[in-house]
CSV table of C-alpha atoms and ligand atoms in Angstrom, one decimal:
chain,number,residue,atom,x,y,z
A,1,MET,CA,-6.9,-57.8,-36.4
A,2,SER,CA,-3.9,-57.3,-38.6
A,3,ARG,CA,-1.2,-58.3,-36.2
A,4,ALA,CA,1.9,-59.6,-38.1
A,5,HIS,CA,4.1,-62.4,-37.0
A,6,ASN,CA,6.5,-60.5,-34.8
A,7,PHE,CA,10.2,-61.6,-34.7
A,8,SER,CA,11.4,-58.6,-32.7
A,9,ALA,CA,14.4,-59.2,-30.4
A,10,GLY,CA,12.9,-57.1,-27.7
A,11,PRO,CA,10.6,-55.6,-26.7
A,12,ALA,CA,9.2,-58.7,-28.2
A,13,ALA,CA,5.9,-60.3,-29.0
A,14,LEU,CA,3.6,-61.1,-26.1
A,15,PRO,CA,0.8,-63.7,-26.1
A,16,VAL,CA,-2.4,-62.2,-27.5
A,17,GLU,CA,-4.3,-63.9,-24.7
A,18,VAL,CA,-2.2,-61.9,-22.2
A,19,LEU,CA,-2.7,-58.6,-24.1
A,20,GLU,CA,-6.4,-59.2,-24.1
A,21,GLU,CA,-6.3,-59.6,-20.3
A,22,LEU,CA,-4.3,-56.4,-19.8
A,23,GLN,CA,-6.7,-54.3,-21.9
A,24,PRO,CA,-9.7,-54.2,-19.5
A,25,ALA,CA,-7.4,-54.0,-16.4
A,26,LEU,CA,-6.0,-50.7,-17.7
A,27,VAL,CA,-9.5,-49.2,-17.2
A,28,GLU,CA,-10.8,-51.1,-14.3
A,29,PHE,CA,-8.8,-53.6,-12.2
A,30,GLY,CA,-10.9,-56.1,-10.2
A,31,ASP,CA,-13.2,-54.2,-7.8
A,32,MET,CA,-10.8,-51.3,-7.4
A,33,ARG,CA,-12.9,-48.8,-9.4
A,34,ALA,CA,-9.6,-47.7,-11.0
A,35,GLY,CA,-7.1,-49.1,-13.5
A,36,ILE,CA,-4.1,-51.2,-12.6
A,37,MET,CA,-1.7,-48.3,-13.2
A,38,GLU,CA,-3.8,-46.0,-11.0
A,39,ILE,CA,-3.7,-47.8,-7.6
A,40,SER,CA,-1.1,-47.6,-4.9
A,41,HIS,CA,1.9,-50.0,-5.0
A,42,ARG,CA,1.2,-50.4,-1.3
A,43,SER,CA,-2.5,-51.5,-1.7
A,44,ALA,CA,-3.6,-55.0,-0.8
A,45,ALA,CA,-4.8,-55.4,-4.5
A,46,PHE,CA,-1.3,-54.7,-5.8
A,47,ALA,CA,0.4,-56.8,-3.1
A,48,GLU,CA,-1.7,-59.7,-4.4
A,49,VAL,CA,-0.4,-59.2,-7.9
A,50,HIS,CA,3.2,-58.7,-6.8
A,51,HIS,CA,3.2,-61.8,-4.6
A,52,ALA,CA,1.5,-63.9,-7.3
A,53,ALA,CA,4.2,-62.8,-9.8
A,54,ARG,CA,6.9,-63.8,-7.4
A,55,ASP,CA,5.2,-67.1,-6.4
A,56,ARG,CA,4.6,-68.0,-10.1
A,57,LEU,CA,8.2,-67.4,-11.0
A,58,ARG,CA,9.4,-69.4,-8.0
A,59,ARG,CA,7.2,-72.3,-9.0
A,60,LEU,CA,7.9,-72.2,-12.7
A,61,MET,CA,11.7,-72.0,-12.3
A,62,SER,CA,11.8,-74.2,-9.1
A,63,VAL,CA,13.6,-71.4,-7.3
A,64,PRO,CA,14.9,-72.7,-4.0
A,65,ASP,CA,13.0,-71.5,-0.9
A,66,ASP,CA,15.9,-69.6,0.6
A,67,TYR,CA,16.5,-67.6,-2.6
A,68,THR,CA,15.0,-64.1,-2.9
A,69,ILE,CA,13.1,-62.8,-6.0
A,70,LEU,CA,13.2,-59.1,-6.7
A,71,PHE,CA,11.5,-57.0,-9.5
A,72,LEU,CA,13.7,-54.0,-10.0
A,73,GLN,CA,14.0,-51.2,-12.6
A,74,GLY,CA,16.9,-50.0,-14.7
A,75,GLY,CA,17.0,-53.1,-17.0
A,76,ALA,CA,19.6,-55.8,-17.3
A,77,SER,CA,22.1,-53.0,-18.0
A,78,LEU,CA,21.8,-51.6,-14.4
A,79,GLN,CA,22.3,-55.1,-13.1
A,80,PHE,CA,25.7,-55.2,-14.9
A,81,TRP,CA,26.9,-52.6,-12.4
A,82,MET,CA,24.6,-53.3,-9.4
A,83,LEU,CA,25.6,-57.0,-9.1
A,84,ALA,CA,29.3,-56.1,-9.2
A,85,LEU,CA,28.8,-53.4,-6.6
A,86,ASN,CA,27.1,-55.9,-4.3
A,87,LEU,CA,29.5,-58.8,-4.9
A,88,VAL,CA,32.9,-57.2,-5.4
A,89,GLY,CA,32.3,-53.6,-4.4
A,90,ASP,CA,34.9,-54.0,-1.7
A,91,GLY,CA,37.5,-54.5,-4.4
A,92,GLY,CA,37.1,-58.3,-4.7
A,93,SER,CA,37.6,-60.1,-8.0
A,94,ALA,CA,35.4,-61.9,-10.5
A,95,ASP,CA,35.8,-63.6,-13.9
A,96,TYR,CA,33.7,-63.1,-17.0
A,97,LEU,CA,33.0,-65.2,-20.1
A,98,LEU,CA,32.8,-62.8,-23.1
A,99,THR,CA,30.4,-64.3,-25.6
A,100,GLY,CA,29.1,-61.2,-27.3
A,101,THR,CA,28.0,-57.6,-26.9
A,102,TRP,CA,26.0,-58.0,-23.7
A,103,SER,CA,28.6,-59.9,-21.8
A,104,ARG,CA,31.2,-57.4,-22.9
A,105,LYS,CA,29.0,-54.6,-21.5
A,106,ALA,CA,28.5,-56.5,-18.3
A,107,ARG,CA,32.2,-56.8,-17.9
A,108,THR,CA,32.9,-53.1,-18.7
A,109,GLU,CA,30.5,-52.0,-15.9
A,110,ALA,CA,31.8,-54.5,-13.4
A,111,ALA,CA,35.4,-53.4,-14.1
A,112,ARG,CA,34.5,-49.9,-12.7
A,113,VAL,CA,34.0,-51.6,-9.4
A,114,GLY,CA,36.2,-54.7,-8.9
A,115,ASP,CA,39.1,-56.7,-10.2
A,116,ILE,CA,37.6,-58.3,-13.3
A,117,ALA,CA,39.4,-60.8,-15.4
A,118,ILE,CA,38.3,-62.2,-18.8
A,119,ALA,CA,38.1,-66.0,-18.4
A,120,TRP,CA,37.3,-66.4,-22.1
A,121,ASP,CA,36.9,-64.2,-25.2
A,122,ASP,CA,36.2,-65.3,-28.7
A,123,PRO,CA,39.7,-65.4,-30.3
A,124,ASP,CA,38.4,-64.5,-33.8
A,125,GLY,CA,35.9,-62.0,-32.6
A,126,ARG,CA,33.0,-63.5,-34.5
A,127,TYR,CA,31.1,-64.5,-31.4
A,128,ASP,CA,29.6,-67.4,-33.3
A,129,ARG,CA,30.0,-69.9,-30.5
A,130,VAL,CA,30.2,-70.2,-26.7
A,131,PRO,CA,33.2,-71.9,-25.1
A,132,ALA,CA,33.4,-75.5,-24.0
A,133,ASP,CA,34.2,-76.1,-20.3
A,134,ASP,CA,37.8,-77.0,-21.0
A,135,GLU,CA,38.5,-73.8,-22.8
A,136,PHE,CA,38.5,-71.5,-19.8
A,137,THR,CA,39.8,-71.4,-16.2
A,138,VAL,CA,38.4,-69.4,-13.4
A,139,ARG,CA,40.7,-67.8,-10.8
A,140,PRO,CA,40.4,-69.5,-7.5
A,141,ASP,CA,39.9,-66.2,-5.8
A,142,ALA,CA,37.2,-65.1,-8.2
A,143,ARG,CA,34.0,-64.5,-6.2
A,144,TYR,CA,31.9,-65.5,-9.2
A,145,LEU,CA,31.9,-66.4,-12.8
A,146,HIS,CA,29.6,-64.3,-15.0
A,147,TYR,CA,28.1,-65.6,-18.2
A,148,THR,CA,25.3,-64.7,-20.6
A,149,SER,CA,23.1,-67.8,-21.2
A,150,ASN,CA,21.8,-66.6,-24.5
A,151,ASN,CA,23.5,-64.1,-26.8
A,152,THR,CA,20.6,-62.1,-28.3
A,153,ILE,CA,22.7,-60.4,-31.0
A,154,ALA,CA,25.0,-63.2,-32.3
A,155,GLY,CA,22.4,-65.9,-31.8
A,156,THR,CA,24.4,-68.3,-29.6
A,157,GLN,CA,23.4,-70.0,-26.4
A,158,PHE,CA,24.9,-72.2,-23.7
A,159,SER,CA,23.1,-75.6,-23.8
A,160,THR,CA,24.0,-76.1,-20.1
A,161,PRO,CA,25.6,-73.6,-17.6
A,162,PRO,CA,29.4,-73.4,-17.8
A,163,ALA,CA,31.2,-75.7,-15.3
A,164,ALA,CA,33.0,-73.7,-12.7
A,165,ASP,CA,34.0,-74.2,-9.0
A,166,ARG,CA,32.9,-70.7,-8.3
A,167,PRO,CA,29.4,-69.2,-7.8
A,168,LEU,CA,27.7,-68.6,-11.2
A,169,VAL,CA,26.1,-65.3,-12.1
A,170,CYS,CA,23.9,-65.3,-15.2
A,171,ASP,CA,22.4,-62.7,-17.5
A,172,MET,CA,19.3,-64.7,-18.6
A,173,SER,CA,17.6,-61.8,-20.3
A,174,SER,CA,16.9,-63.5,-23.5
A,175,ASP,CA,16.2,-67.1,-22.5
A,176,ILE,CA,14.7,-67.0,-19.0
A,177,CYS,CA,11.7,-69.3,-18.7
A,178,SER,CA,12.3,-70.7,-22.2
A,179,ARG,CA,13.5,-74.0,-20.6
A,180,PRO,CA,14.1,-75.5,-17.2
A,181,VAL,CA,17.4,-74.4,-15.5
A,182,ASP,CA,19.0,-75.4,-12.3
A,183,VAL,CA,18.5,-72.1,-10.3
A,184,GLY,CA,20.2,-73.6,-7.3
A,185,ALA,CA,23.4,-74.0,-9.3
A,186,HIS,CA,23.5,-70.2,-9.7
A,187,ALA,CA,24.2,-67.5,-7.1
A,188,LEU,CA,22.4,-64.8,-9.1
A,189,ILE,CA,20.2,-64.7,-12.2
A,190,TYR,CA,18.9,-61.5,-13.7
A,191,ALA,CA,16.8,-60.8,-16.8
A,192,GLY,CA,15.2,-57.8,-18.3
A,193,ALA,CA,11.5,-58.7,-18.8
A,194,GLN,CA,11.0,-57.5,-22.4
A,195,LYS,CA,11.7,-60.8,-24.2
A,196,ASN,CA,10.1,-63.7,-22.4
A,197,LEU,CA,8.5,-62.2,-19.3
A,198,GLY,CA,6.6,-59.1,-20.3
A,199,PRO,CA,7.1,-55.4,-21.0
A,200,SER,CA,10.4,-53.5,-20.6
A,201,GLY,CA,10.9,-51.6,-17.4
A,202,VAL,CA,10.9,-54.6,-15.0
A,203,THR,CA,14.0,-56.7,-14.3
A,204,ALA,CA,13.7,-60.0,-12.5
A,205,VAL,CA,16.6,-60.7,-10.1
A,206,ILE,CA,17.0,-64.0,-8.3
A,207,LEU,CA,19.5,-64.0,-5.4
A,208,SER,CA,21.0,-66.8,-3.3
A,209,PRO,CA,21.5,-66.2,0.4
A,210,TRP,CA,25.2,-65.9,-0.3
A,211,VAL,CA,24.6,-62.8,-2.5
A,212,LEU,CA,22.7,-61.1,0.3
A,213,GLU,CA,25.6,-61.8,2.8
A,214,GLN,CA,28.1,-60.5,0.3
A,215,SER,CA,26.0,-57.4,-0.3
A,216,ARG,CA,26.0,-56.8,3.4
A,217,ARG,CA,29.8,-57.2,3.5
A,218,CYS,CA,30.3,-54.7,0.7
A,219,ALA,CA,27.9,-52.2,2.3
A,220,ALA,CA,29.8,-52.4,5.5
A,221,VAL,CA,33.2,-51.5,4.0
A,222,LEU,CA,32.0,-48.8,1.5
A,223,PRO,CA,32.1,-45.3,3.0
A,224,GLY,CA,28.4,-44.5,3.6
A,225,GLY,CA,27.3,-48.0,2.5
A,226,LEU,CA,25.8,-48.9,-0.9
A,227,PRO,CA,23.5,-46.4,-2.7
A,228,SER,CA,20.0,-47.3,-1.6
A,229,MET,CA,18.7,-48.1,-5.0
A,230,LEU,CA,21.6,-50.3,-5.7
A,231,ASP,CA,21.6,-52.3,-2.5
A,232,TYR,CA,20.2,-55.8,-2.8
A,233,GLY,CA,20.0,-56.2,0.9
A,234,LEU,CA,17.8,-53.1,1.2
A,235,MET,CA,15.7,-54.1,-1.8
A,236,ALA,CA,15.2,-57.6,-0.4
A,237,SER,CA,14.3,-56.2,3.1
A,238,LYS,CA,11.7,-54.0,1.5
A,239,ASP,CA,10.3,-56.7,-0.8
A,240,SER,CA,11.2,-54.7,-4.0
A,241,LEU,CA,9.1,-51.8,-2.6
A,242,PHE,CA,11.8,-49.5,-1.3
A,243,ASN,CA,10.4,-47.0,-3.9
A,244,THR,CA,7.6,-47.1,-6.4
A,245,PRO,CA,8.0,-50.2,-8.7
A,246,ASN,CA,6.8,-50.5,-12.2
A,247,THR,CA,3.3,-51.7,-11.1
A,248,PHE,CA,1.9,-52.2,-14.6
A,249,GLY,CA,5.0,-54.1,-15.7
A,250,ILE,CA,4.8,-56.4,-12.7
A,251,PHE,CA,1.1,-57.0,-13.4
A,252,ALA,CA,1.8,-57.8,-17.1
A,253,LEU,CA,4.7,-60.1,-16.0
A,254,GLU,CA,2.4,-61.9,-13.6
A,255,ARG,CA,-0.1,-62.5,-16.4
A,256,VAL,CA,2.6,-63.8,-18.7
A,257,LEU,CA,3.7,-66.2,-16.0
A,258,ALA,CA,0.1,-67.4,-15.5
A,259,TRP,CA,0.0,-68.0,-19.3
A,260,LEU,CA,3.2,-70.0,-19.1
A,261,GLU,CA,1.7,-72.1,-16.3
A,262,ARG,CA,-1.3,-72.8,-18.5
A,263,GLN,CA,1.0,-73.8,-21.4
A,264,GLY,CA,2.4,-76.6,-19.1
A,265,GLY,CA,5.4,-74.8,-17.6
A,266,LEU,CA,9.0,-74.8,-18.7
A,267,GLU,CA,9.3,-78.4,-19.8
A,268,ALA,CA,6.5,-77.9,-22.2
A,269,MET,CA,7.9,-74.5,-23.4
A,270,ALA,CA,11.3,-76.1,-23.9
A,271,ALA,CA,9.8,-78.8,-26.1
A,272,ARG,CA,7.9,-76.2,-28.2
A,273,ASN,CA,11.0,-73.9,-28.4
A,274,ALA,CA,13.2,-76.8,-29.5
A,275,ARG,CA,10.7,-77.7,-32.3
A,276,LYS,CA,10.5,-74.1,-33.6
A,277,ALA,CA,14.2,-73.8,-33.6
A,278,ALA,CA,14.7,-77.1,-35.3
A,279,THR,CA,12.2,-76.1,-38.1
A,280,LEU,CA,14.1,-72.9,-38.8
A,281,TYR,CA,17.6,-74.4,-38.6
A,282,ALA,CA,16.5,-77.2,-40.9
A,283,GLU,CA,15.7,-74.6,-43.5
A,284,LEU,CA,19.0,-72.8,-43.0
A,285,ASP,CA,20.9,-76.1,-43.5
A,286,ARG,CA,18.9,-77.1,-46.6
A,287,THR,CA,20.7,-74.8,-49.0
A,288,ASP,CA,23.9,-72.7,-49.2
A,289,PHE,CA,21.8,-69.7,-50.1
A,290,TRP,CA,21.4,-69.2,-46.3
A,291,ARG,CA,24.5,-68.7,-44.3
A,292,PRO,CA,23.8,-69.4,-40.6
A,293,HIS,CA,26.0,-67.3,-38.3
A,294,ALA,CA,26.2,-69.5,-35.1
A,295,ARG,CA,28.2,-72.8,-35.1
A,296,VAL,CA,26.0,-75.8,-34.9
A,297,ASP,CA,26.9,-76.7,-31.3
A,298,SER,CA,26.2,-73.2,-30.0
A,299,ARG,CA,23.0,-72.4,-31.8
A,300,SER,CA,20.4,-70.3,-30.0
A,301,GLN,CA,16.9,-71.5,-29.7
A,302,MET,CA,15.7,-68.0,-29.1
A,303,ASN,CA,17.5,-65.8,-31.7
A,304,VAL,CA,18.3,-67.4,-35.0
A,305,THR,CA,20.8,-65.4,-37.1
A,306,TRP,CA,21.9,-65.8,-40.7
A,307,ARG,CA,23.3,-63.9,-43.7
A,308,LEU,CA,22.3,-64.0,-47.4
A,309,PRO,CA,24.8,-63.8,-50.3
A,310,THR,CA,24.7,-59.9,-50.4
A,311,PRO,CA,23.6,-57.1,-48.1
A,312,GLU,CA,21.3,-56.0,-51.0
A,313,LEU,CA,19.5,-59.3,-50.9
A,314,GLU,CA,19.3,-59.1,-47.1
A,315,ALA,CA,17.5,-55.7,-47.4
A,316,THR,CA,15.1,-57.1,-50.0
A,317,PHE,CA,14.5,-60.1,-47.8
A,318,VAL,CA,13.5,-57.9,-44.8
A,319,ALA,CA,11.3,-55.7,-46.9
A,320,GLU,CA,9.5,-58.5,-48.7
A,321,ALA,CA,9.1,-60.4,-45.4
A,322,ALA,CA,7.4,-57.3,-43.9
A,323,ASP,CA,5.1,-57.1,-46.8
A,324,ALA,CA,4.2,-60.8,-46.2
A,325,GLY,CA,3.3,-60.1,-42.6
A,326,LEU,CA,6.7,-61.3,-41.1
A,327,MET,CA,8.0,-58.3,-39.2
A,328,ALA,CA,11.3,-57.2,-37.4
A,329,LEU,CA,13.7,-59.7,-39.2
A,330,LYS,CA,16.6,-57.3,-39.6
A,331,GLY,CA,19.7,-58.4,-37.9
A,332,HIS,CA,21.3,-56.2,-35.2
A,333,ARG,CA,23.3,-53.4,-36.7
A,334,SER,CA,26.6,-54.8,-35.3
A,335,VAL,CA,26.2,-58.2,-37.0
A,336,GLY,CA,24.0,-57.4,-40.0
A,337,GLY,CA,22.0,-60.0,-41.9
A,338,ILE,CA,18.8,-61.5,-40.6
A,339,ARG,CA,17.7,-62.3,-37.1
A,340,ALA,CA,14.5,-64.1,-36.2
A,341,SER,CA,13.7,-64.0,-32.5
A,342,ILE,CA,11.4,-66.8,-31.6
A,343,TYR,CA,10.7,-66.4,-27.9
A,344,ASN,CA,8.0,-68.2,-26.0
A,345,ALA,CA,5.2,-66.1,-27.3
A,346,THR,CA,6.1,-66.9,-31.0
A,347,GLY,CA,4.1,-69.9,-32.1
A,348,GLN,CA,5.1,-72.7,-34.4
A,349,GLN,CA,2.8,-71.2,-37.1
A,350,ALA,CA,4.9,-68.1,-37.2
A,351,VAL,CA,8.0,-70.2,-37.8
A,352,ASP,CA,6.2,-72.4,-40.4
A,353,ASP,CA,5.1,-69.2,-42.3
A,354,LEU,CA,8.6,-67.8,-42.1
A,355,VAL,CA,10.1,-71.0,-43.6
A,356,ALA,CA,7.5,-71.0,-46.4
A,357,PHE,CA,8.4,-67.4,-47.2
A,358,MET,CA,12.1,-68.3,-47.2
A,359,ARG,CA,11.6,-71.1,-49.7
A,360,ASP,CA,9.6,-68.9,-52.0
A,361,PHE,CA,12.3,-66.1,-51.6
A,362,GLU,CA,15.1,-68.5,-52.5
A,363,ALA,CA,13.1,-69.8,-55.5
A,364,ARG,CA,12.8,-66.2,-56.8
A,365,HIS,CA,16.3,-64.9,-55.8
A,366,GLY,CA,18.5,-67.9,-55.4
B,401,PLP,C1,21.3,-60.7,-23.1
B,401,PLP,C2,20.9,-59.3,-22.9
B,401,PLP,N1,21.5,-58.7,-21.8
B,401,PLP,C3,21.2,-57.4,-21.5
B,401,PLP,C4,20.4,-56.7,-22.3
B,401,PLP,C5,20.1,-55.2,-22.0
B,401,PLP,O1,18.9,-55.2,-21.4
B,401,PLP,P1,18.2,-53.8,-20.9
B,401,PLP,O2,17.8,-53.1,-22.2
B,401,PLP,O3,17.0,-54.3,-20.1
B,401,PLP,O4,19.2,-53.1,-20.1
B,401,PLP,C6,19.8,-57.3,-23.5
B,401,PLP,C7,18.9,-56.5,-24.3
B,401,PLP,O5,18.6,-56.8,-25.4
B,401,PLP,C8,20.1,-58.6,-23.7
B,401,PLP,O6,19.6,-59.2,-24.8
């Protein structure tokens, strides 16, 4: 095999063990005499996969029993709009913390629907940090406070959820299942699967009972109700099977969650992720040659971003790294520089090899 160490921000590396489990299931799944993509989403065999995925996510994240778990399509980007439609679609208000590209997009979509205020935005526009709790206030009539737990592009992360008296709604796309979180402290959590959970095309959405009540209220006042595909209440009543879901994606996600359980669950993942991140940040702090983007207290454990002295050196770094078997290190076009995404499936060895490459690169170009 000639697989490189893959630092892609998403779709991202998946555990090889999982990929090897998916391979034979494409051709023949269990005793179905057909592959996993070729059987009905209403078959007993798929129901087993679907329910196992849901149950594993509930166990791994300690999702409260009265919360609903859905697997939807349309990515996190559709949730930007869907959650607003269900929560403030009757013209209600909500507040947003703007910590980068994705939270800005979430707010733009929500503002099509409700009265959305910006509770915090980075005053110097660098998005190199997340706000402290005393830097923002949430309107008392805001139905929820939206935040992005990990900012994939800038490489910043909340170490704990922001403190607010209002229900929390979180885009957890790029750090879900990387560490334990208090799901019960949130009203709604959503995440595109393609970083820590599986392939793109599946979005995990975790809803409190309050969200479903609110969704019913919005459906009742909107002329004709909510569009079916955007109605949490309907999706919940149909157990995510109102229409044909991404059956392969849910199967792959279920296998990733089983792998996570075998790794020891989220406590164990958090310890591994902390060690990987510490290894890489120690190298970034070792010499001025590297210029880490995120401020120390906001550093992401999932996406590590930094600059080199010149854009030319950055391009050389990315090219030489690829030749050395370290792929997808180019920073997002909006920020530039280098970004190493080190999600759950990226092992310590990949990070150690990256750091060894960085030392050699600095010796030659520093
Ligand atoms: C934090 C975050 N939110 C939202 C998105 C958009 O996700 P999707 O492409 O699933 O709509 C991304 C994609 O990278 C992301 O990193």
